[in-house]
Coordinates of C-alpha atoms and ligand atoms in Angstrom, one line a residue:
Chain A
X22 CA 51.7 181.0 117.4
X23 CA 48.3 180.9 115.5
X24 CA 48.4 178.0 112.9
X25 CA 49.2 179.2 109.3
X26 CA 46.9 178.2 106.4
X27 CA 47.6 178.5 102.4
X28 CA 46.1 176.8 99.9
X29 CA 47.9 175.6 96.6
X30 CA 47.3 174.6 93.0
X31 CA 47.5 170.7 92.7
X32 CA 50.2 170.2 90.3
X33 CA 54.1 169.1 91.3
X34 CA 55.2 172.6 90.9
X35 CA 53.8 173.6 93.4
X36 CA 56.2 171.7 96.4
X37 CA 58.6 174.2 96.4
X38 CA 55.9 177.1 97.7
X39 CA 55.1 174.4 100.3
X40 CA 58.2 173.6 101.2
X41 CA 59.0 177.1 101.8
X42 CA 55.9 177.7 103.4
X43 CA 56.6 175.0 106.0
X44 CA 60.0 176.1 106.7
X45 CA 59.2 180.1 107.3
X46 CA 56.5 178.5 109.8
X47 CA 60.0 176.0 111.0
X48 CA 61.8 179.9 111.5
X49 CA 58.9 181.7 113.1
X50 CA 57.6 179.0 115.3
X51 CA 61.6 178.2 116.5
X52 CA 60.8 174.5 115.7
X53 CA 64.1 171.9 115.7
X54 CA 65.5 171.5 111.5
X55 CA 65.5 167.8 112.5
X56 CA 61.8 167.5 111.9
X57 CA 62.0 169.0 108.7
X58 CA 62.7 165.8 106.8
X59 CA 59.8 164.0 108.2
X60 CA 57.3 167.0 107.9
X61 CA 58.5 167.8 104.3
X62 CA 58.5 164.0 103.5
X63 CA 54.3 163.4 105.0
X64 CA 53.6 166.6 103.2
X65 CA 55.0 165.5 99.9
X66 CA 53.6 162.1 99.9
X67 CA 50.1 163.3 100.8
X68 CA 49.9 166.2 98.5
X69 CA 51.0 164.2 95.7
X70 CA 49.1 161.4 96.1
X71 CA 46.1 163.8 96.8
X72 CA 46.7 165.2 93.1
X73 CA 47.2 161.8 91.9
X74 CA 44.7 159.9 94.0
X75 CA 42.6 162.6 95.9
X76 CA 39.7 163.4 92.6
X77 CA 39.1 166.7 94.4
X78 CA 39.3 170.1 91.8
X79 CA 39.8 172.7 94.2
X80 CA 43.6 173.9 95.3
X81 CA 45.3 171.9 98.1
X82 CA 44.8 173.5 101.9
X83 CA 47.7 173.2 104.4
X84 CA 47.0 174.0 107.7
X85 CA 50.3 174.6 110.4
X86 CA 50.1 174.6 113.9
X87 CA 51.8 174.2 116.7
X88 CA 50.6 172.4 119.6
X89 CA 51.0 171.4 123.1
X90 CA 54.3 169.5 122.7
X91 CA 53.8 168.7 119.3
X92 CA 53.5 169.8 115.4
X93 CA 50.0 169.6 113.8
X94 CA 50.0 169.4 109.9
X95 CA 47.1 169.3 107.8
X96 CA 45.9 168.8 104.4
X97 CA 42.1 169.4 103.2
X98 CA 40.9 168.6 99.6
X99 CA 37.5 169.9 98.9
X100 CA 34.8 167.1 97.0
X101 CA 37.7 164.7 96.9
X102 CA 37.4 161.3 97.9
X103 CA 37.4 159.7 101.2
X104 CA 41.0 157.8 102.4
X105 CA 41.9 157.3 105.2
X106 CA 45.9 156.6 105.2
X107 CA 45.5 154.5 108.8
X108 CA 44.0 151.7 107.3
X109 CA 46.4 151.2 104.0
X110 CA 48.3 148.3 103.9
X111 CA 52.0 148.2 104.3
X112 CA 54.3 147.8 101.0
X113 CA 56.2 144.6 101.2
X114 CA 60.0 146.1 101.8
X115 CA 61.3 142.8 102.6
X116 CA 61.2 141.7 99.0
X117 CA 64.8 141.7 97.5
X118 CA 64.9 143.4 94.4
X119 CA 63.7 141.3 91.6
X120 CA 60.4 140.4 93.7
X121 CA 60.0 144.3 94.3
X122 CA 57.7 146.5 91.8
X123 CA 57.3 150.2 92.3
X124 CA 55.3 152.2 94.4
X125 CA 53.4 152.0 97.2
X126 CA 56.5 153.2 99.7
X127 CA 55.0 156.8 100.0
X128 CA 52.7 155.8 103.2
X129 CA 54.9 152.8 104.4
X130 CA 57.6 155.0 105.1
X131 CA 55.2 158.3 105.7
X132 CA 54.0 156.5 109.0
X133 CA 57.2 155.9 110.6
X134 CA 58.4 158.7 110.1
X135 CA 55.7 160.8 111.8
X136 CA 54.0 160.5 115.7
X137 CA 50.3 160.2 115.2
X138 CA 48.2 160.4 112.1
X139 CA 44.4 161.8 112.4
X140 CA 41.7 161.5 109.7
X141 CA 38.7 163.4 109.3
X142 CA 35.9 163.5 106.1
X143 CA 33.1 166.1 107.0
X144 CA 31.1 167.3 104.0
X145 CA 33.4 166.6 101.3
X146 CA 36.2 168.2 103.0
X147 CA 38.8 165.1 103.7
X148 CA 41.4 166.2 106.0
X149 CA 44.5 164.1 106.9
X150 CA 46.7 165.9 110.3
X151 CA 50.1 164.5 110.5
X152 CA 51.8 165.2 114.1
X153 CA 55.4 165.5 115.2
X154 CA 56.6 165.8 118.7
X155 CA 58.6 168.1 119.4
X156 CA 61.3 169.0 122.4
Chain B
X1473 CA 66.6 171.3 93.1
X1474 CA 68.9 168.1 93.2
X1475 CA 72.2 168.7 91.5
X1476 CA 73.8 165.3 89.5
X1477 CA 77.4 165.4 89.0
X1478 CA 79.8 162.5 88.3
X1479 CA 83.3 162.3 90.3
X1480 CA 86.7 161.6 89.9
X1481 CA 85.9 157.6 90.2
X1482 CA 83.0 158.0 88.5
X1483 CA 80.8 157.6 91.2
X1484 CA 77.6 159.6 91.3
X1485 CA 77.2 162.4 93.0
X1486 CA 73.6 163.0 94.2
X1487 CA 73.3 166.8 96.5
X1488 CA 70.4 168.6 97.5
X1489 CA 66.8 167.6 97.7
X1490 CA 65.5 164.6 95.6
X1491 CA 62.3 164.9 95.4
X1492 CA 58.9 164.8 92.8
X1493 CA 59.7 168.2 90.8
X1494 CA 63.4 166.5 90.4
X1495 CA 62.2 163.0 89.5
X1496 CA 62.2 163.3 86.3
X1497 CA 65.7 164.7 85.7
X1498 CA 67.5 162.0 87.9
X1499 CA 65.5 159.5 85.5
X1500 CA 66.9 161.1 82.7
X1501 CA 70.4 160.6 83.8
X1502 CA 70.2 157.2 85.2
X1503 CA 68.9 155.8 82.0
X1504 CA 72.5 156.7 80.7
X1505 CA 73.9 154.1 83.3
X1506 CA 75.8 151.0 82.5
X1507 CA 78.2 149.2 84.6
X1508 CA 77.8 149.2 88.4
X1509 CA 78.6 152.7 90.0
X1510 CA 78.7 153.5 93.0
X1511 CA 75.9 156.4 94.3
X1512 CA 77.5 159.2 96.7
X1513 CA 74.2 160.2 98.9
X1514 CA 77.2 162.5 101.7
X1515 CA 75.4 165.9 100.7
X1516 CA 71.3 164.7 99.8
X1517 CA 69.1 166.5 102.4
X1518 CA 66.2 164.6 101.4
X1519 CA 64.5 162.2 99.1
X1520 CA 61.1 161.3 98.6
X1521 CA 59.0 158.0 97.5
X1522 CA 59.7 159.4 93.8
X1523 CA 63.3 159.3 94.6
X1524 CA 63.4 156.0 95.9
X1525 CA 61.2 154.8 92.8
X1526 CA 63.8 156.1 90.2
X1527 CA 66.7 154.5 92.5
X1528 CA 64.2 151.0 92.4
X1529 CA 64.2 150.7 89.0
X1530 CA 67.6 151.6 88.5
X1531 CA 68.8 149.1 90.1
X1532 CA 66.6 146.2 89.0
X1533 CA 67.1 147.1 85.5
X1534 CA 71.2 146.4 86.4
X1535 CA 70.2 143.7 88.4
X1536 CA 69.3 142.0 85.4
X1537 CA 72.5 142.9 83.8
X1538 CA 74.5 141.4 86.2
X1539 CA 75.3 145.1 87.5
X1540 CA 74.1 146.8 90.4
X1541 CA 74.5 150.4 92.3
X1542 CA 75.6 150.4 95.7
X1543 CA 74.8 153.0 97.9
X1544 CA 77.3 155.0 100.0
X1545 CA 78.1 157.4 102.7
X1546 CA 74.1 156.9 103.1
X1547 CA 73.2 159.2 106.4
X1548 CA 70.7 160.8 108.6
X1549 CA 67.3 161.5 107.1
X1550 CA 67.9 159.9 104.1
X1551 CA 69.2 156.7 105.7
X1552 CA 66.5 156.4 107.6
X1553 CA 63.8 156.7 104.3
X1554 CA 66.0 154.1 103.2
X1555 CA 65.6 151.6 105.8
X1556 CA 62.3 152.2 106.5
X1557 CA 61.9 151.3 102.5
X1558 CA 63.8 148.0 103.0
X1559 CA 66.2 149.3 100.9
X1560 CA 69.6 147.3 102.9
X1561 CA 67.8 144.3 100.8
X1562 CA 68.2 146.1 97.6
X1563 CA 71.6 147.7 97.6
X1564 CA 74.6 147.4 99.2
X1565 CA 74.3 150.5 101.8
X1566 CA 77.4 152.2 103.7
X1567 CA 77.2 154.5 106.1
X1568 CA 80.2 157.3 105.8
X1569 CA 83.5 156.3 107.1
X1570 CA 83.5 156.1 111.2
Chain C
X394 CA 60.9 166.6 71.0
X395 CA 64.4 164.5 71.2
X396 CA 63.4 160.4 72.2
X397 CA 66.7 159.7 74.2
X398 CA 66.7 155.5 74.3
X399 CA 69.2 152.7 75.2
X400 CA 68.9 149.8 73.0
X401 CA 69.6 146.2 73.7
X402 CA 73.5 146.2 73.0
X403 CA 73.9 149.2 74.8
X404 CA 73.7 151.4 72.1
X405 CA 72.3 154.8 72.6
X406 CA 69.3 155.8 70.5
X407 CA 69.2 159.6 69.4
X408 CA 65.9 160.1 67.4
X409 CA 63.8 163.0 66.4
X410 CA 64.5 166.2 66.7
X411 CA 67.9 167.4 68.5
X412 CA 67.3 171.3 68.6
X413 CA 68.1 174.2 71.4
X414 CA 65.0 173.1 73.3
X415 CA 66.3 169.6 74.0
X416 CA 69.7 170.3 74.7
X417 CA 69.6 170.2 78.4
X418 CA 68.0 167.3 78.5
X419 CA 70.7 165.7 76.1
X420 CA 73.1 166.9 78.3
X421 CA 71.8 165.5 81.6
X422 CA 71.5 161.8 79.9
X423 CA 75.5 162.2 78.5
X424 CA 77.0 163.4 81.9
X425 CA 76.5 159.8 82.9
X426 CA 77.6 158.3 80.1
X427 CA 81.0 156.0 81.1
X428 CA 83.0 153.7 78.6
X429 CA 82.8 153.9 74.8
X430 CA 79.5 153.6 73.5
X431 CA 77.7 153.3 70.1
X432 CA 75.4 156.2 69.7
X433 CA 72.6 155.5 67.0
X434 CA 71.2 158.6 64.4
X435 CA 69.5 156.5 62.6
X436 CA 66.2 158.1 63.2
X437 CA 67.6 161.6 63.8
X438 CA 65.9 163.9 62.0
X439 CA 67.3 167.1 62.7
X440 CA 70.2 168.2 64.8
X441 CA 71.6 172.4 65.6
X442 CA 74.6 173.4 66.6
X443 CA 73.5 173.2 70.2
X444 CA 73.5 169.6 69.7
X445 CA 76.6 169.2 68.2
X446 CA 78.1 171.0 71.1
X447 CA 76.5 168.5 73.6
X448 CA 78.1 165.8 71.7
X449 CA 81.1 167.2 71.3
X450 CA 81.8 168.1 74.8
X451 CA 80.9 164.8 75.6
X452 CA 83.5 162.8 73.2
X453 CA 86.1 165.3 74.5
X454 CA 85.1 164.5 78.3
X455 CA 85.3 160.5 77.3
X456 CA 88.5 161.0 74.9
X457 CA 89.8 162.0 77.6
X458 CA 89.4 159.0 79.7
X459 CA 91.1 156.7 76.5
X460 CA 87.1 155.9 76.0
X461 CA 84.8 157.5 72.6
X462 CA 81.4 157.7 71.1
X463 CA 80.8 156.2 67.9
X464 CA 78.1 157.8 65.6
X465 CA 76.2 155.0 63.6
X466 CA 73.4 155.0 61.4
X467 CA 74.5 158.5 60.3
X468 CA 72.5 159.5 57.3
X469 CA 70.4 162.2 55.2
X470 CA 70.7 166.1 56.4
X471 CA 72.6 165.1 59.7
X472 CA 75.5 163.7 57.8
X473 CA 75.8 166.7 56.4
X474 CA 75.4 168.6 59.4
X475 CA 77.8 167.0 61.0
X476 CA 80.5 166.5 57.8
X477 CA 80.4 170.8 58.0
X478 CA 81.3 170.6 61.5
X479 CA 84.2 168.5 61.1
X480 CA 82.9 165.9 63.1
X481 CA 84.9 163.1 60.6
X482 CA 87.7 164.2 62.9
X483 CA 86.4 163.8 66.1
X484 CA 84.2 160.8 65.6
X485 CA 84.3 157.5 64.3
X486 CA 81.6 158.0 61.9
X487 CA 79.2 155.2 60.4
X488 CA 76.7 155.8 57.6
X489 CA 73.6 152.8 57.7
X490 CA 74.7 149.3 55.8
X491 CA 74.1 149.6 52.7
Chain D
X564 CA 51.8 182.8 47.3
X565 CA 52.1 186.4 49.2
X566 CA 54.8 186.6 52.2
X567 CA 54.2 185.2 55.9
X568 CA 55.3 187.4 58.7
X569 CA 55.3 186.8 62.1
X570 CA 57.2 187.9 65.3
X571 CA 58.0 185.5 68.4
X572 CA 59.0 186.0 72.2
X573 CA 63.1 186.0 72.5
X574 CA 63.5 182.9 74.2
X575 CA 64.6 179.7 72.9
X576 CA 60.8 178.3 74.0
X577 CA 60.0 179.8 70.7
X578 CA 61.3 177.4 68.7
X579 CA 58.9 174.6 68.4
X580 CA 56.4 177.6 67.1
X581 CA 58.8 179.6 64.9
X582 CA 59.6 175.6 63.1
X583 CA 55.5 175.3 62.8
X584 CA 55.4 178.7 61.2
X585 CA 58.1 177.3 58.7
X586 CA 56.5 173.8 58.4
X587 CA 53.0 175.1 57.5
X588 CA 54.4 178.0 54.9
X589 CA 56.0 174.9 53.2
X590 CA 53.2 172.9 53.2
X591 CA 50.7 175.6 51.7
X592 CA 54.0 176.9 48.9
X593 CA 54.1 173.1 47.9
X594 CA 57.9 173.6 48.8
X595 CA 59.9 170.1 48.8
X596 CA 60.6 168.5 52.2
X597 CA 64.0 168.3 51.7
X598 CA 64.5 172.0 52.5
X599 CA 63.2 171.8 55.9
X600 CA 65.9 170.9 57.7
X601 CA 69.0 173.4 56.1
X602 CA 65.9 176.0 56.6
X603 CA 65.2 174.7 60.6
X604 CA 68.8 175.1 60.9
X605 CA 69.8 178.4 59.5
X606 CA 66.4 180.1 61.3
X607 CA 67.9 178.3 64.8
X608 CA 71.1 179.3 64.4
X609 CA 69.9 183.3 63.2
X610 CA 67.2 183.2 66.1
X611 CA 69.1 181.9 69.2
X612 CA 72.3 184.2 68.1
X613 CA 70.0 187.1 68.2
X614 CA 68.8 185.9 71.5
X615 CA 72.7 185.6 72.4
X616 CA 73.9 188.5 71.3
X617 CA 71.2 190.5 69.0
X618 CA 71.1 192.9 71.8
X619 CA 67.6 193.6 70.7
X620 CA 64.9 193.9 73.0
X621 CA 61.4 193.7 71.0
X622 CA 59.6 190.2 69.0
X623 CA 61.9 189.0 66.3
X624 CA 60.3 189.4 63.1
X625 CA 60.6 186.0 60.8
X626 CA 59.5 186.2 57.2
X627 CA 58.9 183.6 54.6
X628 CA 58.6 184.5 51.1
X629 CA 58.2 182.6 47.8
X630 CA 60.6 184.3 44.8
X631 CA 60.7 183.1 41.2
X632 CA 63.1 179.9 41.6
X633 CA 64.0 180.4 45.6
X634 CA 62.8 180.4 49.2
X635 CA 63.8 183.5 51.2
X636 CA 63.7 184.0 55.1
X637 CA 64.1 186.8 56.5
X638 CA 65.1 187.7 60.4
X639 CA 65.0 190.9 61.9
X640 CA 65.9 192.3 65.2
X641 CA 64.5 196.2 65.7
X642 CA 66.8 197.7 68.0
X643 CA 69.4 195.8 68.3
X644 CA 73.2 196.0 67.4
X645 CA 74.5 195.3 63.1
X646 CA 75.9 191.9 62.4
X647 CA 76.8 190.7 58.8
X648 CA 77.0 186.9 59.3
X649 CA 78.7 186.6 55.8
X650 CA 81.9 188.5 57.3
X651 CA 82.2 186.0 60.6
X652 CA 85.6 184.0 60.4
X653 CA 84.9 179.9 59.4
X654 CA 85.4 177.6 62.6
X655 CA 88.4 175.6 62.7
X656 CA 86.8 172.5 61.8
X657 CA 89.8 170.6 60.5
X658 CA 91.2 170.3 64.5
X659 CA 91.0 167.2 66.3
X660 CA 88.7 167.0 69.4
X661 CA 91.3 167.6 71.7
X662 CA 92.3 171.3 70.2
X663 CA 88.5 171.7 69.5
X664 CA 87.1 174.2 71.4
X665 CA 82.7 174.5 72.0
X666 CA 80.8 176.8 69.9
X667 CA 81.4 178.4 66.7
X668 CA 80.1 175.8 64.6
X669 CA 76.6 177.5 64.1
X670 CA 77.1 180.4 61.1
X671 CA 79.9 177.9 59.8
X672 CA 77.1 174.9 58.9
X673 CA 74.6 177.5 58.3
X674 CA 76.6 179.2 55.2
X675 CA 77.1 175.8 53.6
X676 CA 73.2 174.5 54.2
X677 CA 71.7 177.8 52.1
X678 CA 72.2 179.1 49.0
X679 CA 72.7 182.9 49.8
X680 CA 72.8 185.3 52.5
X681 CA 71.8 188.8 52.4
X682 CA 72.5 191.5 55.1
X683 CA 70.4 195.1 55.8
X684 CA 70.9 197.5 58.4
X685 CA 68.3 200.9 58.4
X686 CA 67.1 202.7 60.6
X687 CA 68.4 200.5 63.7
X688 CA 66.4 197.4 61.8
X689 CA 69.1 194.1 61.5
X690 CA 68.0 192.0 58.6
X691 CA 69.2 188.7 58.0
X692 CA 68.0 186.8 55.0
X693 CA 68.7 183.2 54.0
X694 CA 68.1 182.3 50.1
X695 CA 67.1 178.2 49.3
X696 CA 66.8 177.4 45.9
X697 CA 64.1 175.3 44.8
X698 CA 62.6 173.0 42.3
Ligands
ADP771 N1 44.3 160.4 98.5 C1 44.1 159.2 98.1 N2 42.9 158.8 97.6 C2 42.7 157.5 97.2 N3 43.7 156.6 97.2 C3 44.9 156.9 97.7 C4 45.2 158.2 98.1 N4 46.5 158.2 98.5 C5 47.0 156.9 98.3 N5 46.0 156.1 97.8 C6 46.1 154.7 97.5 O1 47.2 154.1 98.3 C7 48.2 153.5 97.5 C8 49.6 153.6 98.1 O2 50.0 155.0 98.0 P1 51.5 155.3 98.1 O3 52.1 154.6 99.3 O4 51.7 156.8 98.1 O5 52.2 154.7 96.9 P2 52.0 155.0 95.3 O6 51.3 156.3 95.1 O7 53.4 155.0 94.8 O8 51.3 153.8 94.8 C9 48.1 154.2 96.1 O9 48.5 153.3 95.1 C10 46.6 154.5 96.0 O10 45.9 153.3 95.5
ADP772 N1 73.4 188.5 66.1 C1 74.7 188.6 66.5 N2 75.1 189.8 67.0 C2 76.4 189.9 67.4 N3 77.3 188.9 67.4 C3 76.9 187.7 66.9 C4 75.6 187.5 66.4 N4 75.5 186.2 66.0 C5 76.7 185.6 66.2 N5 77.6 186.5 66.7 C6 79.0 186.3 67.0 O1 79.5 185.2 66.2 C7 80.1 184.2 66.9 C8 79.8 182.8 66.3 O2 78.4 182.5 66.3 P1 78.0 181.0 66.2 O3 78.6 180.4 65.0 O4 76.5 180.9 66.3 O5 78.6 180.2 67.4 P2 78.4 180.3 69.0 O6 77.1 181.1 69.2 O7 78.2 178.9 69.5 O8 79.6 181.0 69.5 C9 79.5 184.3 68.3 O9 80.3 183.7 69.3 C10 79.2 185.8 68.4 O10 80.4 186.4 68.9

C-alpha cells in the first residue's frame, strides 16, 4: 500500500470527506473496523483543534499509511503554530460534575485511545502522526 | 449524521455518529430537556469531545435542578470515550443488559 | 433568525422571527419537549404557517400524552395569525397582562 | 415610486433575501410597519407553495408596486402549472387538535391578512397578486 495523502479546507464541514477518506483507505488497506473509532476520534480532535488552535491558512494535509504492524496517521498545517500534543496536560476527569467545566477532553482521551504519538515542526510545516497497532 | 429520536418511555434515543458537524443540533434538542431522562447510547457508533461537551453541560445544568441524565446501554467505543472522560463520576452509566 | 430560550420557570421563549427557514430547528428543540409547558410569544415577531405546523404537531404529540402547551404573551400580528388558524381551539391561549 | 422587480433561486434559503427586498421597498415607499408582517406572510405562503407545487422550474419573479391607496405584490412562476388561490377550499379550522390534521392552514391565514387577491394566467406565466391597503 503506498500511504494516501489529501488535503482539506479547515472548516467542520469538512469531517465527513475525511471520515470517508480514512475509511476507503480502512477498505483498501483490509485494516480491522475496530480501529475506526480511535483513528476517526485522533483525527477529529486534531483537525479541529488545528482550525481552532492551529493559526495556519492553508488546507489541512492528511497523510495514511500503513506500516510494519501498525497504522501511521498524519496531519500537516502549513505556517501554523508549533504544539506538540505530548506535552499537554491531562483534563482533570476525576472531578464530579459540578467541579467539571468544559473542554479540554479532546487530547486526554485522544492519547488513550491511540499506540504512539510523534511530533515533528520543520519549516513551518507542524506535523502530528498518530499510530495504531494493528493484528 | 446523528439521528435524535424520543421512545416509548421517553427516553432518548441517540444513533449514529455524534460528532462536531452534529454538535450543534444535539444542543439544540437538549436545551428542550427538563426532568431527568434517561439517554439510550445501544445504536451510537461514535462520539467525539464535542459530544461529550454538549452531554457535560447537559447534565450540570440538571444537576442544578435537582435532575440528572443517566446514561444507558453505554457500549464499546463509545464506553470506552466515556470512561476515559471520567464520565462514571458524572452520570449514572449502564452497560446493556448481560 | 428564531432565538429558541428556556426561561427560569421553565417557560419556553419563542422570539423573533418563526419563518420556513427556522422550522427545523423549531422542530428539533420541541421533539424533546416532555410535560406541559408554558411557551412565551411575547417577543415573537413573525410566525408562517410552517411554524404553526411545528406547534401544532407538537401539542397533538403532548395532547396525546394528557400533557399541553400553553401559548402566553400572545399579542400583535401573531394573535392574529394564530386566531385565523383556529389555534383558540387547540391551545390554551394568553394575551400579555394588561 | 416606480415598481421593484426582482427574481430569487426556488428554495426556501431565499427567504431571508425575498423579506429584505420587501423591507427595503417599505422603507423607501414610506409604507407603515404594520403591513410587514400580513405582507412577509402572504409572500411565504405564495413563494414556498410555488416551490411545493408551482411546478415551475425558472427564478420566481416578486414584484412590489405602489397604487393610489394600496400596496400590490405580485408573484409569478414562468412555466409552471395555473393555480387560483382564491378558489382553494378554507381549512377546517373550527376542529379540535385531535381531528386536526397538518397543513392547509397557509392560503387560509393568507386570504384574511390581505385585502385582495388577483389571479393571471398567459402565456404559461402564473401571476399571483396580493392587494394591502394603506394609509
Ligand atoms: N493545534 C493547537 N495549537 C495550539 N494549541 C492547541 C492546539 N490543540 C490544542 N491546543 C491547546 O490544548 C488545549 C486542550 O485541547 P483539547 O483537549 O482539544 O480541548 P479543548 O479544545 O476542548 O479545550 C486547548 O484548549 C488549547 O489551548
Ligand atoms: N402553487 C400551487 N400550485 C398547485 N397547488 C397548490 C399551489 N399552492 C397551493 N396548492 C395546493 O393548495 C393546498 C393548500 O396549500 P396551503 O394552504 O399552503 O397548505 P399546505 O401547503 O400546508 O398543504 C396545497 O396542499 C396544494 O395542494
Amino acid at each position: 500500500m503506498t500511504p494516501e495523502r489529501r488535503s482539506f479546507p479547515r472548516e467542520v464541514g469538512s469531517l465527513p470527506a475525511v471520515f470517508d477518506f480514512i475509511d476507503e483507505f480502512f477498505d483498501r488497506a483490509a485494516i480491522g473496523g475496530e480501529h475506526r473509532v480511535p483513528v476517526h476520534f485522533a483525527v477529529e480532535e486534531l483537525f479541529t483543534n488545528l482550525i481552532k488552535y492551529g493559526g495556519g491558512r492553508e488546507e489541512i494535509l492528511v497523510e495514511l499509511r500503513r506500516e510494519p504492524g501498525r497504522l501511521a496517521v498524519s496531519l500537516t498545517d502549513l505556517g501554523g503554530q508549533p504544539f506538540d500534543i505530548r506535552s499537554a496536560p491531562d483534563a482533570r476527569v476525576d472531578l464530579g460534575p459540578r467541579e467539571r467545566t468544559p473542554g479540554g477532553l479532546g487530547i486526554h482521551i485522544l492519547k488513550r485511545m491511540v499506540d504512539g504519538i510523534d511530533y515533528e515542526y520543520v519549516d513551518g510545516r507542524s506535523t502530528t502522526t498518530i499510530f495504531k497497532k494493528l493484528g | 449524521m446523528l439521528e435524535i429520536k424520543v421512545g416509548p418511555n421517553d427516553e432518548i434515543i441517540l444513533s449514529g455518529r455524534f460528532d462536531a458537524s452534529q454538535a450543534e443540533r444535539a444542543e439544540t434538542f437538549l436545551a428542550a430537556v427538563t426532568g431527568s431522562r434517561v439517554v439510550d447510547l445501544a445504536e451510537l457508533q461514535y462520539i467525539s469531545s464535542l459530544g461529550l461537551g454538549v452531554l457535560l453541560a447537559t447534565q450540570k445544568r440538571l444537576m442544578d435542578r435537582g435532575e440528572s441524565l443517566k446514561l444507558v446501554n453505554v457500549r464499546g467505543h463509545v464506553r470506552d470515550i466515556l470512561h476515559f472522560a471520567g464520565f462514571d463520576r458524572v452520570f449514572a452509566i449502564e452497560p446493556p443488559p448481560a
